[in-house]
Coordinates of C-alpha atoms in Angstrom, one line a residue:
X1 CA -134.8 -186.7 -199.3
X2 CA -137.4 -184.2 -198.1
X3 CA -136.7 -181.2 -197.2
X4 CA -136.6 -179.7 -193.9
X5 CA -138.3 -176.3 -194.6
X6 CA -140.6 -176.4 -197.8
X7 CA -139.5 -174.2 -199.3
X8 CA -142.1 -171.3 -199.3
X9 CA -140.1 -169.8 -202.6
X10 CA -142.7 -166.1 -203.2
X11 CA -141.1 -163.9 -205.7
X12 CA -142.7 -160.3 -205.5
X13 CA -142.5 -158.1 -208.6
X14 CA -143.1 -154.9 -206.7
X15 CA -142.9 -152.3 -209.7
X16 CA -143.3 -148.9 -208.2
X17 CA -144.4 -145.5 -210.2
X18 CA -141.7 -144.1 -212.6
X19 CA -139.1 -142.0 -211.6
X20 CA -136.9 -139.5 -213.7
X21 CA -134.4 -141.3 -215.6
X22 CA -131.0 -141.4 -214.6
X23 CA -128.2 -144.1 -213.1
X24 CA -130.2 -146.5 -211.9
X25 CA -128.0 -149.5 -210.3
X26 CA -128.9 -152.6 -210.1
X27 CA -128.5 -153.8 -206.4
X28 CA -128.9 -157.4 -204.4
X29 CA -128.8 -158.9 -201.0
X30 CA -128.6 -162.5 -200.8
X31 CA -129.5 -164.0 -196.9
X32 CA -129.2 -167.7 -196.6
X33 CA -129.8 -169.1 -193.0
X34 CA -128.9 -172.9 -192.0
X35 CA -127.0 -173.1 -188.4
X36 CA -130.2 -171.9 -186.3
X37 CA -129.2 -172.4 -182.5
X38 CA -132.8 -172.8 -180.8
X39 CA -134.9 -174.3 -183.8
X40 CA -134.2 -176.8 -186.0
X41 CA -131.4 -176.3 -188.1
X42 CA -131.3 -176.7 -192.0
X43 CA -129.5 -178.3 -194.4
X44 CA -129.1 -176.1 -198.1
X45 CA -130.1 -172.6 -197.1
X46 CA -126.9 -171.3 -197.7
X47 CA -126.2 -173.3 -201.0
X48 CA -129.3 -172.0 -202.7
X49 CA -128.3 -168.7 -201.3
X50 CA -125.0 -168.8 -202.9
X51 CA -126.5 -169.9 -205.8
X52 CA -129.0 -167.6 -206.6
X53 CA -126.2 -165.1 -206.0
X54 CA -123.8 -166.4 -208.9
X55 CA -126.9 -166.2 -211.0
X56 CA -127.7 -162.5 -210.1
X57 CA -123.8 -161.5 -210.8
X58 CA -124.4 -162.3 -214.3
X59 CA -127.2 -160.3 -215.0
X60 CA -124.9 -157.5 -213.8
X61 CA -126.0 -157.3 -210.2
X62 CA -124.0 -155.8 -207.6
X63 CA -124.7 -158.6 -204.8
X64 CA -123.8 -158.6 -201.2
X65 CA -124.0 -161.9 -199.6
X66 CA -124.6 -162.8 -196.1
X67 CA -125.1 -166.0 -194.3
X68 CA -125.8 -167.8 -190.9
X69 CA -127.2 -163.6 -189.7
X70 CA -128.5 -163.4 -185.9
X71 CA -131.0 -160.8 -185.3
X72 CA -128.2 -157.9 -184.9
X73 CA -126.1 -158.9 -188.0
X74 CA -129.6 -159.5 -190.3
X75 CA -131.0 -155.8 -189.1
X76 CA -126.7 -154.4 -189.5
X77 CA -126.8 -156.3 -193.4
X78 CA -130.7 -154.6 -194.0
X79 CA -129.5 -151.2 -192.7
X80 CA -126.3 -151.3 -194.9
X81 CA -128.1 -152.3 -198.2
X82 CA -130.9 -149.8 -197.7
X83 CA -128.0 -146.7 -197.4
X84 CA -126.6 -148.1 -200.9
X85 CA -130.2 -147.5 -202.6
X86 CA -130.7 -144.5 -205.1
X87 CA -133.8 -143.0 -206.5
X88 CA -134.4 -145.5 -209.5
X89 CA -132.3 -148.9 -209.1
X90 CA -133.5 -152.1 -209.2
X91 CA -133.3 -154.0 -205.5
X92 CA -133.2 -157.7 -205.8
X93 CA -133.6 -159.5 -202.5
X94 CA -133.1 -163.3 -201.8
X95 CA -133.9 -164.9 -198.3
X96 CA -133.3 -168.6 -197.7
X97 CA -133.8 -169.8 -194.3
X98 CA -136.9 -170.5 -191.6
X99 CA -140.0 -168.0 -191.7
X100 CA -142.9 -168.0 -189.8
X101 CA -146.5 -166.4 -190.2
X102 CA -148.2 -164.6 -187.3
X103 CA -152.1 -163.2 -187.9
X104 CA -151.7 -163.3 -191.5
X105 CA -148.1 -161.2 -191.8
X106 CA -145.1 -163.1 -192.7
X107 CA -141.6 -163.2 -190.7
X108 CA -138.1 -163.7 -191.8
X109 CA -136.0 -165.3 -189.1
X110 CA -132.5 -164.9 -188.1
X111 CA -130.6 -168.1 -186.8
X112 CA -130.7 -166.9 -182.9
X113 CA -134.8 -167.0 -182.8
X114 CA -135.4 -168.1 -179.9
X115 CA -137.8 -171.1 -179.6
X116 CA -140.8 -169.4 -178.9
X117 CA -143.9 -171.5 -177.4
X118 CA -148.0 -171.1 -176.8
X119 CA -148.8 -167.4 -176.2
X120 CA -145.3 -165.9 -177.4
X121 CA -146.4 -164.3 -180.4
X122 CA -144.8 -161.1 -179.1
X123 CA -141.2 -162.5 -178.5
X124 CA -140.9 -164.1 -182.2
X125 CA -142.0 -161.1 -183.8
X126 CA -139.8 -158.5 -182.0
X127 CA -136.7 -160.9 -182.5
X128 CA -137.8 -161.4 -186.7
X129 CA -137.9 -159.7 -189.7
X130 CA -141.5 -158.6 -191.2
X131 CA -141.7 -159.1 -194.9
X132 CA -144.0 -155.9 -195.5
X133 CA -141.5 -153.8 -193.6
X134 CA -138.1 -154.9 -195.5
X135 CA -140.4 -154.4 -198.8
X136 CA -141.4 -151.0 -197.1
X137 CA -137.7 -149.7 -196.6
X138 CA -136.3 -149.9 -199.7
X139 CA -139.2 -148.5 -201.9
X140 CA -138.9 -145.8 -199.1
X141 CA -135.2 -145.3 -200.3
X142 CA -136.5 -144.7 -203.8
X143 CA -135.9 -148.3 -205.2
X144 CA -137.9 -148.4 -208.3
X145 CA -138.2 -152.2 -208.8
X146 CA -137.8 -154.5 -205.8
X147 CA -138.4 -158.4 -206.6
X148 CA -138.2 -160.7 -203.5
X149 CA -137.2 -163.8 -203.3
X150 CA -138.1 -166.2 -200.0
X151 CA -137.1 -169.4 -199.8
X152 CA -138.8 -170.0 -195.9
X153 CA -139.9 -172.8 -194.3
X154 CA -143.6 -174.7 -194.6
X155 CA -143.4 -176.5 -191.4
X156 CA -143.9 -174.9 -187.7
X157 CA -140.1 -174.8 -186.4
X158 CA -141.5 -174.5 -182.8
X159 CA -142.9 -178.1 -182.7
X160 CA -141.5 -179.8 -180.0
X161 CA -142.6 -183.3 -178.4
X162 CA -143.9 -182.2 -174.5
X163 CA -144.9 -179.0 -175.6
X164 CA -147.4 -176.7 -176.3
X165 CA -145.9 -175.2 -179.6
X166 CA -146.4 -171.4 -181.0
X167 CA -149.9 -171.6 -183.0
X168 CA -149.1 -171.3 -186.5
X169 CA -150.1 -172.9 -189.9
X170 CA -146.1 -173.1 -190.0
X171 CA -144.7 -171.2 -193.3
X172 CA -146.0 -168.0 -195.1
X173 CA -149.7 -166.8 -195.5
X174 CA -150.6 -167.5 -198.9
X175 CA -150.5 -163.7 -200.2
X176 CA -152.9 -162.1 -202.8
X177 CA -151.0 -159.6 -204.5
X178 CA -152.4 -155.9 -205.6
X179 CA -152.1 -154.8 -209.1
X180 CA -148.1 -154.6 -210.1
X181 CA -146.7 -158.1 -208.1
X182 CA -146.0 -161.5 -208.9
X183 CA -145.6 -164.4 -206.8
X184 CA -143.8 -167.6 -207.4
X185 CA -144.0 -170.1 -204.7
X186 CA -141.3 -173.1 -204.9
X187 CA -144.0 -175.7 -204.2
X188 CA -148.1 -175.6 -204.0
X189 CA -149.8 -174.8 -200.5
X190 CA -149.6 -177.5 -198.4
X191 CA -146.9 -179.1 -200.3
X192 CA -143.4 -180.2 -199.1
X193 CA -140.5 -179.1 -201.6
X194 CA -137.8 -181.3 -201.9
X195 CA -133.8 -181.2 -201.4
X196 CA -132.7 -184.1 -203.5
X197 CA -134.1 -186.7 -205.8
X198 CA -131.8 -189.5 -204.5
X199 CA -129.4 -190.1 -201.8
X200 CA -126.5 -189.8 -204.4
X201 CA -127.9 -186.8 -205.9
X202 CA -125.0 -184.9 -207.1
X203 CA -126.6 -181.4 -207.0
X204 CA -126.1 -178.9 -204.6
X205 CA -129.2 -177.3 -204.8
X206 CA -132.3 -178.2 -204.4
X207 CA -135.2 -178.9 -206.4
X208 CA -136.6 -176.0 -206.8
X209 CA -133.2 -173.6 -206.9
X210 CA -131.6 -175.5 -209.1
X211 CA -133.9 -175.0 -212.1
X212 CA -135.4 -171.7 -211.4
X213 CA -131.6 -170.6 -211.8
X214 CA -131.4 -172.2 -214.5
X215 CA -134.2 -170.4 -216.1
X216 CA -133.2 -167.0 -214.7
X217 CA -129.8 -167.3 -217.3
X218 CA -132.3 -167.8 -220.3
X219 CA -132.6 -164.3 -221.8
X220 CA -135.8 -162.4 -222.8
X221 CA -138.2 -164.1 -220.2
X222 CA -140.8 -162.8 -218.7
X223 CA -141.9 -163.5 -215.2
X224 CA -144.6 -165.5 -216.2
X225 CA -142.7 -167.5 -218.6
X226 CA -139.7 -167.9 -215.8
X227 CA -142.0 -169.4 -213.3
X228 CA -144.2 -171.3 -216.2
X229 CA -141.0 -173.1 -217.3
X230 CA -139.7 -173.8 -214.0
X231 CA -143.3 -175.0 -212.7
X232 CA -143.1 -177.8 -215.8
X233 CA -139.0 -178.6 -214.5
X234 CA -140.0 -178.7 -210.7
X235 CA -143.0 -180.5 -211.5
X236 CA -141.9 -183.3 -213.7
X237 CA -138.7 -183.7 -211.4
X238 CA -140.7 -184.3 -208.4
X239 CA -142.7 -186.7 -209.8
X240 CA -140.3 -188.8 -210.9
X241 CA -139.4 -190.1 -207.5
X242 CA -143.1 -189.8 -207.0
X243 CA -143.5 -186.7 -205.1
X244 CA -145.9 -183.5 -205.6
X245 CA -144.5 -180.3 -206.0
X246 CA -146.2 -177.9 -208.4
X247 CA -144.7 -174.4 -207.6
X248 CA -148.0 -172.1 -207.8
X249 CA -147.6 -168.3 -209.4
X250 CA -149.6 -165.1 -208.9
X251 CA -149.6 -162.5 -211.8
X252 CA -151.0 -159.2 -211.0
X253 CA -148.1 -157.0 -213.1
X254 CA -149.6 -154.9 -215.7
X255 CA -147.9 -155.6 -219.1
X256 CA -144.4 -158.0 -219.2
X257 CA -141.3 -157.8 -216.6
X258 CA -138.3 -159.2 -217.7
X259 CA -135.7 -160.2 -214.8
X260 CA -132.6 -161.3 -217.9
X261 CA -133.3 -158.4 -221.1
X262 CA -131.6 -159.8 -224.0
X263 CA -127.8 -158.7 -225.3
X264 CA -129.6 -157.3 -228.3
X265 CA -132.2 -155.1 -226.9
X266 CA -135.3 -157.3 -228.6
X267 CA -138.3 -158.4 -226.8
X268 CA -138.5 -157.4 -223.5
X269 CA -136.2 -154.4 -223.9
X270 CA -139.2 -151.9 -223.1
X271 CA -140.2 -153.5 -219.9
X272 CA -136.8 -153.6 -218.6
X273 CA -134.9 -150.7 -219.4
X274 CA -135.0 -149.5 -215.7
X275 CA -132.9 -152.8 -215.5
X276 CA -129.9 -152.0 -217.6
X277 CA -127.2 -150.3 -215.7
X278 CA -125.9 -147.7 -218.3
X279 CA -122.0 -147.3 -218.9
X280 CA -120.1 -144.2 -217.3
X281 CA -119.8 -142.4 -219.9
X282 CA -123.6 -142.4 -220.7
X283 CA -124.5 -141.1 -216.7
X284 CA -124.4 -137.3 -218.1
X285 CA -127.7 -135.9 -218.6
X286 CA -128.7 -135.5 -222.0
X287 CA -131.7 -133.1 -223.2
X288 CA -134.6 -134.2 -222.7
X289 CA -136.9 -135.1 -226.5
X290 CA -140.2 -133.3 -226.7
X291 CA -142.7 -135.7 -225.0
X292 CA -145.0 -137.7 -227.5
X293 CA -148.6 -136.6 -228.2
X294 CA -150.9 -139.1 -225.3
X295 CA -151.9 -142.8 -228.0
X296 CA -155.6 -142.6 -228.0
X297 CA -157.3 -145.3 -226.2
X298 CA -157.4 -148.5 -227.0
X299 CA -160.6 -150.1 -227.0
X300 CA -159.2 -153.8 -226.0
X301 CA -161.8 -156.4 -224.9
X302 CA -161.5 -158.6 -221.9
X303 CA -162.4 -162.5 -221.8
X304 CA -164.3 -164.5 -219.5
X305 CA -164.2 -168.4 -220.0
X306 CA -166.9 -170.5 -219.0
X307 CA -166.6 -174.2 -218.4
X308 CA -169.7 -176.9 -219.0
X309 CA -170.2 -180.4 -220.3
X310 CA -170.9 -179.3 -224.0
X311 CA -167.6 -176.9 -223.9
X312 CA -166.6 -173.5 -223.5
X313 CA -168.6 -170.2 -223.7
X314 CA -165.6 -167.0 -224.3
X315 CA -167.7 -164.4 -223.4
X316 CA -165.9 -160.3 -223.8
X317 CA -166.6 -157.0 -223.1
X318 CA -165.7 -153.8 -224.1
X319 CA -165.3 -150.7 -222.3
X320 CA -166.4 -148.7 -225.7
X321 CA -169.5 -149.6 -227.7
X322 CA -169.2 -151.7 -230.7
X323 CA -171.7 -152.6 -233.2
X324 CA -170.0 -155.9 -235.0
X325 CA -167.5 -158.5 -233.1
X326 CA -165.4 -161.4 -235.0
X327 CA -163.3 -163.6 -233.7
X328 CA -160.0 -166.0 -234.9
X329 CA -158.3 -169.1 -233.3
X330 CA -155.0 -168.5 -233.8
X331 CA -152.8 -166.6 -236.0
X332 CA -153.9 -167.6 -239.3
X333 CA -157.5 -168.2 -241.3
X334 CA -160.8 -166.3 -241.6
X335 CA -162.3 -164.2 -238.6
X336 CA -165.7 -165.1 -237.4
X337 CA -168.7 -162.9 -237.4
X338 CA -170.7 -163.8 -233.8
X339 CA -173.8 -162.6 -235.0
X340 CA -176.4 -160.2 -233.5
X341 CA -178.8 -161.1 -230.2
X342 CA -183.0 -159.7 -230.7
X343 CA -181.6 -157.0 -227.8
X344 CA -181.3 -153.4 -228.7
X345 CA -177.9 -151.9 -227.1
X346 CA -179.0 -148.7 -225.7
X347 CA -175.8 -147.5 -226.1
X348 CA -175.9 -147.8 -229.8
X349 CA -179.1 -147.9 -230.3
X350 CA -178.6 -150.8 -232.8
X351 CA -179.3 -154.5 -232.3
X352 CA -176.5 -155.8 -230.0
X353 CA -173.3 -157.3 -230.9
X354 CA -173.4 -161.0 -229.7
X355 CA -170.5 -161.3 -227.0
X356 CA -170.3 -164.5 -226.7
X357 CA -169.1 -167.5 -228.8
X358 CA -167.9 -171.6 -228.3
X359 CA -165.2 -173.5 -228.4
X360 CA -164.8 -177.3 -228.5
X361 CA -164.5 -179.4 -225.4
X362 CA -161.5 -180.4 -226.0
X363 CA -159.8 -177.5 -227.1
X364 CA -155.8 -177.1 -226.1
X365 CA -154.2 -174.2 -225.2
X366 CA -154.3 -171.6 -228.2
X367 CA -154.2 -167.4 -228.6
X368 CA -157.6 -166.0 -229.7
X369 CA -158.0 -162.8 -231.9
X370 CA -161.1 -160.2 -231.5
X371 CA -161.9 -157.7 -234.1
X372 CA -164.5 -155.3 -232.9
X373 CA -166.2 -152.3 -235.3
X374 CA -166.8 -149.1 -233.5
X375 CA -170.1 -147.0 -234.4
X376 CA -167.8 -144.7 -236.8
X377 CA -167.3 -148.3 -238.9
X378 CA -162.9 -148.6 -237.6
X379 CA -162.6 -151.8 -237.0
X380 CA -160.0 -152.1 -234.0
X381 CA -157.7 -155.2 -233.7
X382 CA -157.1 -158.0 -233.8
X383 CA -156.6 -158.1 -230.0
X384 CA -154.8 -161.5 -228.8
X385 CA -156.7 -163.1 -225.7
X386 CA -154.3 -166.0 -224.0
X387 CA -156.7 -169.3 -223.3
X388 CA -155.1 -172.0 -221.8
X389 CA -157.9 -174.6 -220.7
X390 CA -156.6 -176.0 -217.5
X391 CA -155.9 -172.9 -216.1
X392 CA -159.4 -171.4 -216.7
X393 CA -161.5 -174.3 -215.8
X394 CA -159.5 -174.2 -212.1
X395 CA -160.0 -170.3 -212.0
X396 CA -163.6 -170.8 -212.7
X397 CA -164.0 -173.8 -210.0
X398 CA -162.6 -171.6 -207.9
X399 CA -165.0 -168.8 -208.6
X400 CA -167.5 -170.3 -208.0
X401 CA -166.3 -172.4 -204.9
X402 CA -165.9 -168.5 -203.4
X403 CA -169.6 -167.6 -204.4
X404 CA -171.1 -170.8 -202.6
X405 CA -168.4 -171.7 -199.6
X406 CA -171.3 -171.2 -197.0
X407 CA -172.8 -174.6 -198.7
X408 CA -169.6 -176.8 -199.3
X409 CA -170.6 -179.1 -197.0
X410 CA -174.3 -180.5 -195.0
X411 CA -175.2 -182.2 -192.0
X412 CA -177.9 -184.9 -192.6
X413 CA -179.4 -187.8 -190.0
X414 CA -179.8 -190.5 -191.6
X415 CA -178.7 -193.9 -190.2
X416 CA -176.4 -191.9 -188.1
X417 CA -174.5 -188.4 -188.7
X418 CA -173.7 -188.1 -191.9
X419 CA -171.5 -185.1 -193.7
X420 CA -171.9 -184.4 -197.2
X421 CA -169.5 -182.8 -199.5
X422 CA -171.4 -183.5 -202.9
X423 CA -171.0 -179.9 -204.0
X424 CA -166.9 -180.1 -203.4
X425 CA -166.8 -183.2 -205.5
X426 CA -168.6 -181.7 -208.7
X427 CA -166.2 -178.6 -208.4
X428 CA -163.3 -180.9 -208.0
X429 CA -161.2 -179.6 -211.2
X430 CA -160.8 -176.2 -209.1
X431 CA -159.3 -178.1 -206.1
X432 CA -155.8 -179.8 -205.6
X433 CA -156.6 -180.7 -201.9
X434 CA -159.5 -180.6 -199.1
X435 CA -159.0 -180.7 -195.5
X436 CA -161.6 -181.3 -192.6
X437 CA -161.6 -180.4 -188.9
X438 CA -163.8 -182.7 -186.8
X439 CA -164.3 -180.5 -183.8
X440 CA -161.3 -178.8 -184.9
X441 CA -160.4 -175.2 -185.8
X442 CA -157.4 -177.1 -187.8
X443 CA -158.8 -178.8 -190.6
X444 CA -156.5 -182.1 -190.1
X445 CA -157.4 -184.6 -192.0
X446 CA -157.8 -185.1 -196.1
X447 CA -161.3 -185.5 -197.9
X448 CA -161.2 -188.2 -200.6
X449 CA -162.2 -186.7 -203.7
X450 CA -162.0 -188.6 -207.2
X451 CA -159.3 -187.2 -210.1
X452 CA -160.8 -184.4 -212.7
X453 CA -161.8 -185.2 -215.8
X454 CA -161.4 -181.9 -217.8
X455 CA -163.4 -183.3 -220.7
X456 CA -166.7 -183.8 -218.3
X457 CA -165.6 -181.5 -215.1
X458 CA -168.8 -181.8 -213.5
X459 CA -169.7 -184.9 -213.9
X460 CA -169.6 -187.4 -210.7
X461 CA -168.2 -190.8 -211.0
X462 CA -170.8 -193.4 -209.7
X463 CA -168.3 -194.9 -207.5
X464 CA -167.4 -191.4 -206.0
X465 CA -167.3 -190.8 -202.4
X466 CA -169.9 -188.7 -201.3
X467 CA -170.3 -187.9 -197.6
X468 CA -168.4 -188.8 -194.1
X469 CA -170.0 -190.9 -191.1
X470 CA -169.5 -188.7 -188.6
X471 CA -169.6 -189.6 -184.6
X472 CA -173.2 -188.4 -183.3
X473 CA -171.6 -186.2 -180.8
X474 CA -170.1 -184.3 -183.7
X475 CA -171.0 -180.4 -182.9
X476 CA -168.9 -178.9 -186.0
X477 CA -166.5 -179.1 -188.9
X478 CA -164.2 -176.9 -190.0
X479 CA -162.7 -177.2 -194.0
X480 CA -160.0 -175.8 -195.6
X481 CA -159.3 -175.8 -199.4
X482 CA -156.0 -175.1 -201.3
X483 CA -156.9 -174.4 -204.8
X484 CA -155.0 -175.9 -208.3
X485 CA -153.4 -172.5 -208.7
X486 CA -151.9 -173.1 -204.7
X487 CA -153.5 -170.6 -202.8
X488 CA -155.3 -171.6 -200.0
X489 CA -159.6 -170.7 -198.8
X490 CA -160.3 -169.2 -195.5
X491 CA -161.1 -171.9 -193.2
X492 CA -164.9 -172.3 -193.2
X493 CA -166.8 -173.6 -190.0
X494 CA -170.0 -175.3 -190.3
X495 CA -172.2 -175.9 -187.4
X496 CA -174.6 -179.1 -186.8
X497 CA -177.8 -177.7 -187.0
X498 CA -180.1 -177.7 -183.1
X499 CA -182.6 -180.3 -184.0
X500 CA -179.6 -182.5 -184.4
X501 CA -178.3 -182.5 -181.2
X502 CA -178.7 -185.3 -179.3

C-alpha cells in the first residue's frame, strides 16, 4: 500500500522573457523509470508516466515517450528532444522514476545507476541526470515555457543492510523557487505518497497521478488552482485509509499560468497564448499593429497579515503616497474609512493614512478590496487582496520561526539535563513536524508537539509537553523543521553550554 519512492512530484513553471511571436509548438517528453537493475526497483513509474502522457496529448502536446532509459538511452531521448525545440514552444517534461539529492542539487536517475555507497558522490552524479542542467538545455534552445514535472523518490535507494549507504536525506532538496516558478510536490516533506488505497484498488495510478490528471483535463485553471484542487483530492484520499499526504505548492509566477486554456478563449486566454499551437494556415507573418502607448502605473498595495489571540491585524503599503485608505470584505457593501494616525507623512505632508485595520478571529477565507486616494484626490481601486487564514497564520509561524531559529530550543540543569522546546510549541500552527538529533547531525527522532488551535495559535495547553530529559552526557542536538506549507528549515545545531559539562 505504500509506495516505494514518495513520490517527490515538483512542477516548475519556468516562464522565460518573451520572444517574438511566431509558431510556437507545444512539445513533451514523458520518462517513467521502474526495472532499475542495481537499486530497488519500482512498481508504477511507468503507469503514471503513461498516464500523464495521454493527459498531455489532449491539450494538444506533441509527446514522446520513453521508459525503463539506462544512462545512454536517457542522455540519446534528452539530446533528441532538445534538437526538436524552436525559439518560442512550450517544453513540458515528466520524469517518474528514483532521484537522488547530492549537496543541495537534485539528480534524475536512469535504471542502470549503479548502487553507489559511502564516499561515491562522484560515481552517482556522473552516471545521473542534474535537474538544473536538463532545465538549462532547453531554455538554451529557446523554449519559452518549460514546466517540469518529477515524480522521484523520498527514500535513499542506496540503503542496504551491512553497508555503509551513500549520505543522503534520500529524495529532492526542498527547492525555493526565484520569481517566475511554481512547485507542486506530490506529498509534504517528510511524507510518504501512496500507490493504492486498498489491496484491490482498481486504479492504475497512484494517489497522487491519478487526481492531478484529472485536474490537468479541467479547463481554465490556473497553476495555483490545479495544485489547490488536487492538494484537497490527495489529501482527503489519503486520509481516508488513515495516511498523511498533503502535496505542498510554491508560487513565485508573476500574474496567472494556465497549463489547459479554455475552447473559448475566456479566462486565462492572456496567460496562455504562447500555449496555443496556431493552425497552418495562420504560421504566415502578418504585420505587425502599432504598439500600445506604456498603462501608467498602478499604484496596487500589498498585504501583510498578522496573527494574535484578539485576531488579525491586515497591515498594506503602497509604493505611491496616498492620503485616505478604505477597505471592503468581499464583493459587495460599504468600504471602510481606516482613519488617520497623530503622525505626519513626510511624504505628504498631511497626517498619515492609517495602514492598518482588524479582522475577526475567526474569520474564513474571503477577498479583501483597498481603495486608496492619491494627493491629486483619484481614488485608485478597488484592488482585491486574497486572505485565506490558515495559509497566513503558517506563513507567519514560519517567519518568525526563521527570525528566532538560534533560540528554538535551551539547555537547562535542573534535576538532570533537561531540553526545552517551549518556543517551538507556541509557534506550533507554522509547523507540521519537528525532528531532533541527540548527538546527531540527523535529526532522527520526532518532538511531540500538541495540535493547533487556529482560534488561540499561541496559546499552550496545560497539559503540553514542554522539554526532553536528556542523558547528562548529552554534548548537542541537532533539529530539523518541515513547515505546514512542506518545505523543510536548515538543520540547526545547538551546543550544551561549558558550565554544563560534567
Amino acid at each position: 500500500m505504500r509506495r516505494l519512492f514518495c513520490g517527490a512530484t515538483v512542477v516548475l513553471a519556468l516562464l522565460a522573457a518573451a520572444l517574438p511571436a511566431q509558431a510556437e509548438k507545444r512539445l513533451a517528453l514523458v520518462v517513467g523509470n521502474d526495472l532499475y537493475q542495481n537499486v530497488p526497483a519500482l512498481a508504477k513509474a511507468v503507469t503514471d508516466s503513461s498516464a500523464v502522457a495521454s493527459a498531455l496529448r489532449r491539450l494538444d502536446f506533441a509527446v514522446t515517450v520513453v521508459q525503463n532509459q539506462t544512462r545512454q538511452a536517457m542522455s540519446e531521448s534528452l539530446l533528441a528532444f532538445d534538437s526538436a525545440i524552436q525559439p518560442g514552444d512550450t517544453v513540458f517534461f515528466f520524469y517518474a522514476g528514483h532521484g537522488f539529492e547530492i549537496h543541495g542539487r537534485n539528480y534524475l536517475l536512469p535504471i542502470d545507476v549503479p548502487a553507489a555507497t559511502e564516499g561515491q558522490e562522484d560515481l552517482l552524479q556522473d552516471a545521473s541526470f542534474a535537474v538544473e542542467a536538463i532545465v538549462d538545455r532547453m531554455q538554451a534552445h529557446g523554449a519559452r515555457t518549460v514546466v517540469l514535472v518529477l515524480d522521484a523518490c523520498r527514500n535513499n535507494p542506496f540503503e542496504r543492510k551491512g553497508t555503509r549507504a551513500l549520505g543522503g536525506s534520500g529524495g529532492l532538496a526542498p527547492v525555493t523557487p526565484p520569481e517566475g516558478v511554481f512547485i507542486l510536490f506530490s506529498a509534504g516533506a517528510k511524507q510518504t505518497a501512496l500507490d493504492t488505497i486498498a489491496a484491490n484498488d482498481p486504479d492504475p495510478d497512484s494517489v497522487f497521478t491519478r487526481n492531478f490528471v484529472r485536474e490537468i483535463a479541467h479547463p481554465g485553471l490556473t497553476m495555483v488552482q490545479l495544485a489547490k484542487r488536487t492538494q484537497a483530492e490527495v489529501k482527503a484520499l489519503a486520509a481516508s485509509v488513515g495516511h498523511d499526504q498533503t502535496p505542498a505548492y510554491y508560487d513565485e509566477i508573476v500574474g496567472d499560468f494556465v497549463l489547459n486554456p479554455p475552447a473559448d478563449g475566456g479566462a486565462g486566454e492572456a496567460q496562455t497564448a504562447a500555449l496555443v499551437v496556431p493552425r497552418p494556415e495562420a504560421l504566415a507573418p502578418a504585420p505587425r499593429p502599432p504598439a500600445p502607448a506604456p498603462a501608467p502605473p498602478v499604484n496596487a498595495p500589498l498585504a501583510n497579515f498578522m496573527r494574535s489571540n484578539a485576531g488579525w491585524s491586515v497591515t498594506v503599503s503602497f509604493a505611491d503616497p496616498v492620503v485616505a485608505i478604505a477597505w471592503r470584505l468581499g464583493d459587495s457593501g460599504a468600504f471602510r474609512e481606516t482613519g488617520f494616525l497623530d503622525t505626519l507623512d513626510t511624504r505628504t505632508r498631511r497626517r498619515m493614512a492609517n495602514p492598518t485595520f482588524q479582522l475577526d478571529r475567526d474569520q474564513g477565507s474571503a477577498v479583501i478590496y483597498i481603495r486608496a486616494t492619491d494627493l491629486n484626490g483619484v481614488t485608485a481601486g478597488p484592488f482585491p487582496i486574497k486572505f485565506d487564514p490558515e495559509v497566513e497564520l503558517a506563513r507567519g509561524e514560519r517567519s518568525t520561526l526563521e527570525m528566532i531559529s538560534s533560540d528554538w530550543v535551551s539547555f537547562r540543569q535542573y534535576n538532570g539535563l533537561l531540553l526545552y522546546y517551549t518556543t517551538l510549541v507556541s509557534s506550533r500552527c507554522g509547523i507540521r513536524e519537528a525532528r531532533i538529533g541527540i548527538d546527531n547531525t540527523r535529526p532522527d527522532q520526532v518532538l511531540p508537539m500538541p495540535p493547533c488551535d487556529p482560534l488561540n495559535p499561541a496559546n499552550i495547553p496545560g497539559n503540553a509537553k514542554l522539554y526532553l530529559s536528556l542523558p547528562p552526557q548529552t554534548q548537542m542536538v541537532t533539529i530539523e523543521l518541515t513547515y505546514r506549507d512542506g518545505s523543510v528549515s536548515e538543520t540547526k545545531t545547538f551546543k550544551k553550554a561549558s558550565h554544563m559539562i560534567q
